[in-house]
Coordinates of C-alpha atoms and ligand atoms in Angstrom, one line a residue:
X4 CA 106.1 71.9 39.8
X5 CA 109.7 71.5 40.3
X6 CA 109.8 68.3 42.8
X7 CA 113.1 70.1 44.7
X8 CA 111.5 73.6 45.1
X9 CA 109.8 74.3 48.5
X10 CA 107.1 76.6 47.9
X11 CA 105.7 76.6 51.2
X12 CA 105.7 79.6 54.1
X13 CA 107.6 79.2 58.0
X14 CA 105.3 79.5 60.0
X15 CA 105.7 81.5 63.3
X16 CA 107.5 80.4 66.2
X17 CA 106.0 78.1 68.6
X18 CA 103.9 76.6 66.0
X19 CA 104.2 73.1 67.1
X20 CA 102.7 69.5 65.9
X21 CA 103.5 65.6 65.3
X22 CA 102.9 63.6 62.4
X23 CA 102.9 59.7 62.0
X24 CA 103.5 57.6 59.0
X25 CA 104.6 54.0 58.1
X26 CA 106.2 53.2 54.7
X27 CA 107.1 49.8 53.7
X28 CA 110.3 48.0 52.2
X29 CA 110.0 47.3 48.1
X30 CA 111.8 44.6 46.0
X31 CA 113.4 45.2 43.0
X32 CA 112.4 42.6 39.7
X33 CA 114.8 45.1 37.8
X34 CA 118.0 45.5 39.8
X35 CA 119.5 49.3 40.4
X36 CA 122.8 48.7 40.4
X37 CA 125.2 51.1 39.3
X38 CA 125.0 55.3 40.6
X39 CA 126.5 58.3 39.5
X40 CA 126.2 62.0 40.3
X41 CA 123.2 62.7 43.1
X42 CA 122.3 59.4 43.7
X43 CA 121.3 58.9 39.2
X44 CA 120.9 55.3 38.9
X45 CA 122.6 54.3 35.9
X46 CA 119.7 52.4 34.7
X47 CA 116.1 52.0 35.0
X48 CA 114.5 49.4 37.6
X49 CA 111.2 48.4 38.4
X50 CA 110.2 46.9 41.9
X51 CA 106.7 45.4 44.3
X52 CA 106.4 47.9 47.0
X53 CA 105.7 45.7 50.3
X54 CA 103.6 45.4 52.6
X55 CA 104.5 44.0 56.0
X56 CA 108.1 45.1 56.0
X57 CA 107.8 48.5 57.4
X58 CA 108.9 51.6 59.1
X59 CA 106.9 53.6 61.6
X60 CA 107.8 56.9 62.0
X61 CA 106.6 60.0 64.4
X62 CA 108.2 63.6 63.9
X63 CA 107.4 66.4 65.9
X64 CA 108.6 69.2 65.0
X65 CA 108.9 73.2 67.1
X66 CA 109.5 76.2 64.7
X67 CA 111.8 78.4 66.6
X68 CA 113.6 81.3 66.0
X69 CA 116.2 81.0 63.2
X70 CA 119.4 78.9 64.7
X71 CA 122.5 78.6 63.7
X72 CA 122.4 74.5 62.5
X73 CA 119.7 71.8 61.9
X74 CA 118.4 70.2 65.1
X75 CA 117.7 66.6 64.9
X76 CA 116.9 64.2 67.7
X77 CA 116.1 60.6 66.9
X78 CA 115.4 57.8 68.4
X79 CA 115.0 54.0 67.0
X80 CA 113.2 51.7 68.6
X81 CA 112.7 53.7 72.3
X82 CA 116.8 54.3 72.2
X83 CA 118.2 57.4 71.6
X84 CA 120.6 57.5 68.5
X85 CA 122.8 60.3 67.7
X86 CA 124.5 58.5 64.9
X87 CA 121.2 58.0 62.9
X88 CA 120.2 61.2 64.0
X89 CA 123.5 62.8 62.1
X90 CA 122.8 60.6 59.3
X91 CA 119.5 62.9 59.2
X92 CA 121.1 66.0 59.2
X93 CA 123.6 65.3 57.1
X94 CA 120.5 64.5 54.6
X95 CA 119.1 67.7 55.1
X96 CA 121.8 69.8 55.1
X97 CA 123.0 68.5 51.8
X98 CA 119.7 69.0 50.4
X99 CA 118.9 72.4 52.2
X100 CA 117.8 74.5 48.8
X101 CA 114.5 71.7 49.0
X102 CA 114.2 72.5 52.5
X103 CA 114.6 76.2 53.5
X104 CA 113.0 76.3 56.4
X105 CA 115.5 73.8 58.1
X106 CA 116.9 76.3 60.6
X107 CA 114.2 77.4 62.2
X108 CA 112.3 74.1 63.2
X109 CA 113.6 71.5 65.6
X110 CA 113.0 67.8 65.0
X111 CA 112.1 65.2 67.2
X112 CA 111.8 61.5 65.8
X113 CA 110.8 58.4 67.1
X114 CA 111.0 55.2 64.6
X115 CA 111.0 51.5 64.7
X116 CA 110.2 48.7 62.0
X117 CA 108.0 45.9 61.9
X118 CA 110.8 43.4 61.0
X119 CA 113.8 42.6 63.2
X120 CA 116.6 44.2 63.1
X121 CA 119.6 43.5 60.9
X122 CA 117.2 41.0 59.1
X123 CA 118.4 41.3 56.0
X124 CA 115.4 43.5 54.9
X125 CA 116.5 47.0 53.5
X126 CA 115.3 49.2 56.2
X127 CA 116.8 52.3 54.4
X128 CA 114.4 52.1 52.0
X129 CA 111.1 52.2 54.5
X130 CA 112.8 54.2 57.0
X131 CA 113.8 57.0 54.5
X132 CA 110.7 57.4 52.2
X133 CA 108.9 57.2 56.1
X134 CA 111.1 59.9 56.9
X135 CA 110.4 62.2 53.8
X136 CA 106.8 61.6 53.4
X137 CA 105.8 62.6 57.1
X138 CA 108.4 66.3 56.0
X139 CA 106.2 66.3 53.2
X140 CA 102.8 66.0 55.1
X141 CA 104.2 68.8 57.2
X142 CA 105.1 70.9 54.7
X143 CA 101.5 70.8 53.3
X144 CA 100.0 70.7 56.9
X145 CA 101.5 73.2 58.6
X146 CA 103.8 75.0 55.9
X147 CA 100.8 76.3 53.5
X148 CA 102.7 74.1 50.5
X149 CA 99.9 73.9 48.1
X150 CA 100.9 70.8 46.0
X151 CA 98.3 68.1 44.3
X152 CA 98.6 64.8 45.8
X153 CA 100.7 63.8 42.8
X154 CA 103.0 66.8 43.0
X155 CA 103.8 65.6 46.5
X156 CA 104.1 62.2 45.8
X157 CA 106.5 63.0 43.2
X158 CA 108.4 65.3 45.6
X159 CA 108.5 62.5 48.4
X160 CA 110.0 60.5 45.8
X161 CA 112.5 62.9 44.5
X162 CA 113.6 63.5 48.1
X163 CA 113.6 60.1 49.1
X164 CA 116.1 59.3 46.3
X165 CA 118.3 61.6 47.7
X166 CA 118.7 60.1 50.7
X167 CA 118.6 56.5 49.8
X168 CA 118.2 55.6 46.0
X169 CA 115.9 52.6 46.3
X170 CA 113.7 54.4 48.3
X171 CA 112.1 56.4 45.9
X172 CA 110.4 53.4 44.3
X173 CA 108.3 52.8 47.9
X174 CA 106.3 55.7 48.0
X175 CA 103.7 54.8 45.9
X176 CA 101.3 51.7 45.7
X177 CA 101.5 47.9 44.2
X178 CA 104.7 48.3 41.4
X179 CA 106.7 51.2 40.5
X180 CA 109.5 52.4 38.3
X181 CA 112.9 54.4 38.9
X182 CA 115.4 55.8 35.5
X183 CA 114.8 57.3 32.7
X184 CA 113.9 55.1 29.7
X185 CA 113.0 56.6 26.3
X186 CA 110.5 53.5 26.1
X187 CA 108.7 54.6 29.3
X188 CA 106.8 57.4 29.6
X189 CA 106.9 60.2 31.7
X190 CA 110.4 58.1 33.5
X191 CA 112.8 60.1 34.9
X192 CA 116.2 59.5 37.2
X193 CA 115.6 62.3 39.5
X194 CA 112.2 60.1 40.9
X195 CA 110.3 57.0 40.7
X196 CA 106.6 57.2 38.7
X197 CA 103.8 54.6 39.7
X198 CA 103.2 51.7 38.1
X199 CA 99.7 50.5 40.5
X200 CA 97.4 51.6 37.6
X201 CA 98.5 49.1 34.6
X202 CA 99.5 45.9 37.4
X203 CA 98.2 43.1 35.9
X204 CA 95.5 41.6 38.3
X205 CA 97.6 38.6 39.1
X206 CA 100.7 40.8 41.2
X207 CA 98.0 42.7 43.0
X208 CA 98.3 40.4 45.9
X209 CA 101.6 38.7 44.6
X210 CA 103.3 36.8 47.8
X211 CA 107.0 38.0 49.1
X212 CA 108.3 35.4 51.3
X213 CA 111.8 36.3 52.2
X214 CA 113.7 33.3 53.8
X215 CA 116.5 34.6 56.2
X216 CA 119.4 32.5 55.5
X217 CA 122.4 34.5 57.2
X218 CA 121.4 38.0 59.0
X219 CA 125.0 38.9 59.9
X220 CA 126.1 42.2 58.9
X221 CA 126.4 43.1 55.1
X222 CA 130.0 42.4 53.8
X223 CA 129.6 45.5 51.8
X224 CA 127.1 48.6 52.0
X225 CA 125.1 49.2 49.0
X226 CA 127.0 52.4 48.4
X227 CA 130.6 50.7 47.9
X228 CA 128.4 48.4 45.9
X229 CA 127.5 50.7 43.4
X230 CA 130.8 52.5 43.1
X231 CA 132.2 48.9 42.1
X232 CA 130.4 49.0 39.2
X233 CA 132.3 52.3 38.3
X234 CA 135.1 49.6 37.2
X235 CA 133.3 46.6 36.6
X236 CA 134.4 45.1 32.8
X237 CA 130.5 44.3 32.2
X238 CA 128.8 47.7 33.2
X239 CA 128.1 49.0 29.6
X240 CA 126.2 45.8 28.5
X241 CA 124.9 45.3 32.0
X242 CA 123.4 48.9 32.3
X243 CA 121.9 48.5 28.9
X244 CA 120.4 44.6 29.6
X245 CA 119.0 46.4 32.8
X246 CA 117.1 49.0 30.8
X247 CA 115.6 46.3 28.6
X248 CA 114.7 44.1 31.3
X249 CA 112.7 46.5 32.2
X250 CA 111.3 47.8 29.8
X251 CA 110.2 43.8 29.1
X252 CA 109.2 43.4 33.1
X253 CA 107.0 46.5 32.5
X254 CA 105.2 44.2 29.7
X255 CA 105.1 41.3 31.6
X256 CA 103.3 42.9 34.6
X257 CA 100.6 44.6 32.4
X258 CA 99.5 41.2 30.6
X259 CA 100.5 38.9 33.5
X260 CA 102.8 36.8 31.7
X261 CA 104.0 34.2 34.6
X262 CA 106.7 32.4 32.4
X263 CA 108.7 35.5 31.7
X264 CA 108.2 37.1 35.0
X265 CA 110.3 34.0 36.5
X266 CA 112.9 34.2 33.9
X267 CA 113.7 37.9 34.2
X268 CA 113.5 38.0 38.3
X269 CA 115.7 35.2 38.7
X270 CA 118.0 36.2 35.6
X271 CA 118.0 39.6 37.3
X272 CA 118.9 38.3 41.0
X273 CA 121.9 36.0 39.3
X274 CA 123.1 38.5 37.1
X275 CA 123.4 41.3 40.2
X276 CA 125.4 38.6 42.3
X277 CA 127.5 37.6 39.1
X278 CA 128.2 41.6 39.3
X279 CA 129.6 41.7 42.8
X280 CA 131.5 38.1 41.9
X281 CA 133.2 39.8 39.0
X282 CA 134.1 43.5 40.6
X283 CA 137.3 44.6 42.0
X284 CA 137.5 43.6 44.5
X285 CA 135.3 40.7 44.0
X286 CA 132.0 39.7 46.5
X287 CA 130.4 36.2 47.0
X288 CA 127.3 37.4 48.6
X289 CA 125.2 34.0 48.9
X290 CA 125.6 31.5 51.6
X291 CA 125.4 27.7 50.8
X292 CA 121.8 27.7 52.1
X293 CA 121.0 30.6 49.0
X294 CA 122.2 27.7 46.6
X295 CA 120.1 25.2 48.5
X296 CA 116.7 27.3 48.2
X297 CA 117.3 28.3 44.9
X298 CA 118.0 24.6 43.5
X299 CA 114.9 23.6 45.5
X300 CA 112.6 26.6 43.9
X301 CA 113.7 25.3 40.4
X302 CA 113.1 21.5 41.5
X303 CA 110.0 22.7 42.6
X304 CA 108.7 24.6 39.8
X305 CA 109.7 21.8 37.5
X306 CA 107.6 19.3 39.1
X307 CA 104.7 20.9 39.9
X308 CA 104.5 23.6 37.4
X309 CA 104.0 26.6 39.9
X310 CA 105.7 29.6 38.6
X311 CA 107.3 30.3 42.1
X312 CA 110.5 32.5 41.4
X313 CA 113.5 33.6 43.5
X314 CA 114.9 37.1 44.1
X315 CA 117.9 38.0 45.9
X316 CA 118.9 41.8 46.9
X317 CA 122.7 42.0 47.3
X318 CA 123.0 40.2 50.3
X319 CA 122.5 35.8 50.9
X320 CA 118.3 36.3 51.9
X321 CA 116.0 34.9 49.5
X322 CA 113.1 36.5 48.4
X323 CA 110.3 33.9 46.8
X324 CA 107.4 35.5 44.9
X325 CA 104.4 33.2 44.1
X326 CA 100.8 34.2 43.0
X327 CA 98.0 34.0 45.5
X328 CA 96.1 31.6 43.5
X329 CA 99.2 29.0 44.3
X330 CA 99.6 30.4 48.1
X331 CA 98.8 26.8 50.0
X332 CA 100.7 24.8 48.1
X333 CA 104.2 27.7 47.8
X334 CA 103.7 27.6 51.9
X335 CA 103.5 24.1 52.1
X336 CA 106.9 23.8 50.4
X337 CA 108.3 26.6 51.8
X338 CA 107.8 25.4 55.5
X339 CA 108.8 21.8 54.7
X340 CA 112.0 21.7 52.2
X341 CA 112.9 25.1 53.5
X342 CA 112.4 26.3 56.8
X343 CA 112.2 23.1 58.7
X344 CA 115.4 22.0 57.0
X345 CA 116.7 24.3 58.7
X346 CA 117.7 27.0 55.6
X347 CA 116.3 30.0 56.6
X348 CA 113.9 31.7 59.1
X349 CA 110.3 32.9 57.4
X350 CA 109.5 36.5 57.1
X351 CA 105.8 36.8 54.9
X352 CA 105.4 39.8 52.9
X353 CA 103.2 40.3 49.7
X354 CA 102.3 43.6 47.3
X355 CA 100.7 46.1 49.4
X356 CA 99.9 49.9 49.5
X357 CA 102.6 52.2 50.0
X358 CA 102.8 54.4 52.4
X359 CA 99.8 55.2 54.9
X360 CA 99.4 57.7 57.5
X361 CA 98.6 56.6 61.0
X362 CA 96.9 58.2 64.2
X363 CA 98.6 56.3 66.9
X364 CA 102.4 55.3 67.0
X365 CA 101.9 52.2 69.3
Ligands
PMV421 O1 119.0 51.9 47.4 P1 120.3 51.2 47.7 O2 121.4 52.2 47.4 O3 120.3 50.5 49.0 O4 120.5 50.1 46.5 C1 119.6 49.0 46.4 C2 120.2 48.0 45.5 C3 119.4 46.7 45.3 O5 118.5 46.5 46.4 C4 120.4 45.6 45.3 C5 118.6 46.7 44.0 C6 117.4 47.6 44.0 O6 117.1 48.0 42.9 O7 116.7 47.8 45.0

């Protein structure tokens, strides 16, 4: 099936129903950095899908008589939000051959996330796959779209790409991978595959605890981000170190090989900030306090041996990944030489399921 082709039927008007879904955040070990065309990553990534940092999501949706334009209504967290809610159609109607049937139903959508806002936690990622997979669970619902749960996940991924790149990689359980890669099978840039069934026993419940060291407003969106690296002087060799970083990650988290986990997350992290340092024009995106935790992990790990390793998105927050087996003592340090010295403020998160769908939006 051909993730972009509805197959499905309208139904007749006043058909009528809600659906509610949460999807979390993911991180990337493998940093997508780099776009062309349709949102195409120009290399392959691999990321944990989260667990705690979430979106909810409820649509209802009215099929009506054909209109003349997409009718969206949204609202984040109890407040009405026309901006967001353009952001929507704008989605939709630059995607309108996947979704035919956009002029004769009218939205209504009510979101919020389980992390506070401007955090520093990618929302778009959570709040875009929740988006697409509740259109997707109407489409099969209510739309007679006869898809296998596969073929829908790889649609919800395909469409959730589309409106936010990274999100493509949270639909799906544990791990998964985004970008075509001769050396991994059945990859693809148009949608992310799952990893959950190869994960190495040790990530299953792999810890994410991101320190918030600065939540002020990013100093550059993701998307002027990833036009920078149009010109960067390093984007060949980057986009091909990428691809085999990957490919070696995807190694690592089949046999659980701790030692080169920590040197391609953190090599990965530094090498997307040494990116934004070295575009035009240039980006220093961590804060003292970054250089602080990360001299501390390294101090840390050296002493005691515990393969805790930092990650950084493209932005100052810290993301530190530790194995459950070394939870108590990656807390202990956390808390003491981190949070109460006043570095950042604590959000935990580990590996978790993916997307679930819920019965109550409260
Ligand atoms: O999905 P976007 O366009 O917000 O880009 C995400 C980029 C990084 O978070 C820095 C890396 C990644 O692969 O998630």
């Amino acid at each position: 099936m051909n993730p972009s082709s509805f197959q499905g039927h309208i139904p007749a008007p006043g058909t009528f129903g809600e659906v509610i879904w949460s999807s979390p955040s993911n991180i990337a070990l493998t940093k997508y950095w780099g776009k062309h065309g349709h949102q195409l990553p120009r290399n392959a990534s691999v990321s944990f899908t989260l667990s705690e940092a979430k979106t909810i999501t409820k649509v209802k949706f009215e099929f009506v008589q054909r209109m003349d334009d997409v009718h969206v209504d949204f609202w984040f967290e109890g407040e009405e939000k026309p901006d967001f809610a353009d952001r929507i159609v704008q989605f939709f109607k630059r995607n309108e051959s996947s979704f035919p049937y956009l002029k004769y139903v009218k939205w209504s959508i009510s979101s919020k996330n389980t992390f506070p806002h401007s955090s520093g936690i990618a929302s778009s990622a959570s709040a875009m796959s929740c988006l697409v997979m509740a259109v997707v669970d109407i489409e099969r619902r209510f739309m007679s779209f006869d898809m296998t749960d596969e073929e829908a996940m790889k649609r919800v991924s395909f469409l959730s790409r589309l409106a936010s790149g990274s999100a493509c990689r949270s639909v799906y359980p544990l791990a998964a991978e985004w970008g075509e890669n001769p050396q991994i099978e059945d990859s693809s840039d148009l949608y992310a595959i799952s990893f959950a069934k190869e994960l190495h026993e040790v990530f299953r419940n792999y810890h994410d605890d991101i320190l918030i060291v600065s939540d002020t407003e990013k100093q550059v969106s993701s998307s002027a981000g990833h036009q920078l690296m149009e010109d960067n002087p390093f984007a060949a060799v980057r986009f091909q170190q990428a691809n085999d970083n990957t490919v070696r990650m995807m190694e690592v988290l089949r046999t659980g090989d701790l030692t080169s986990f920590v040197e391609i997350v953190e090599s990965e992290a530094l090498t997307l900030h040494a990116l934004m340092m070295t575009s035009q024009p240039s980006y220093v995106l961590m804060r003292p306090d970054t250089l602080s935790v990360i001299e501390k992990v390294r101090a840390f790990r050296e002493k005691t041996e515990i393969p805790i390793a930092f990650t950084l998105d493209a932005g100052p927050n810290v993301h530190l990944l530790y194995p459950d087996a070394h939870a108590d003592q990656c807390r202990a340090f956390i808390q003491t030489e981190c949070v109460d010295k006043g570095l950042g403020r604590l959000i935990s998160d580990h590996v978790g399921f993916g997307p679930e769908r819920l019965s109550s939006f409260e």
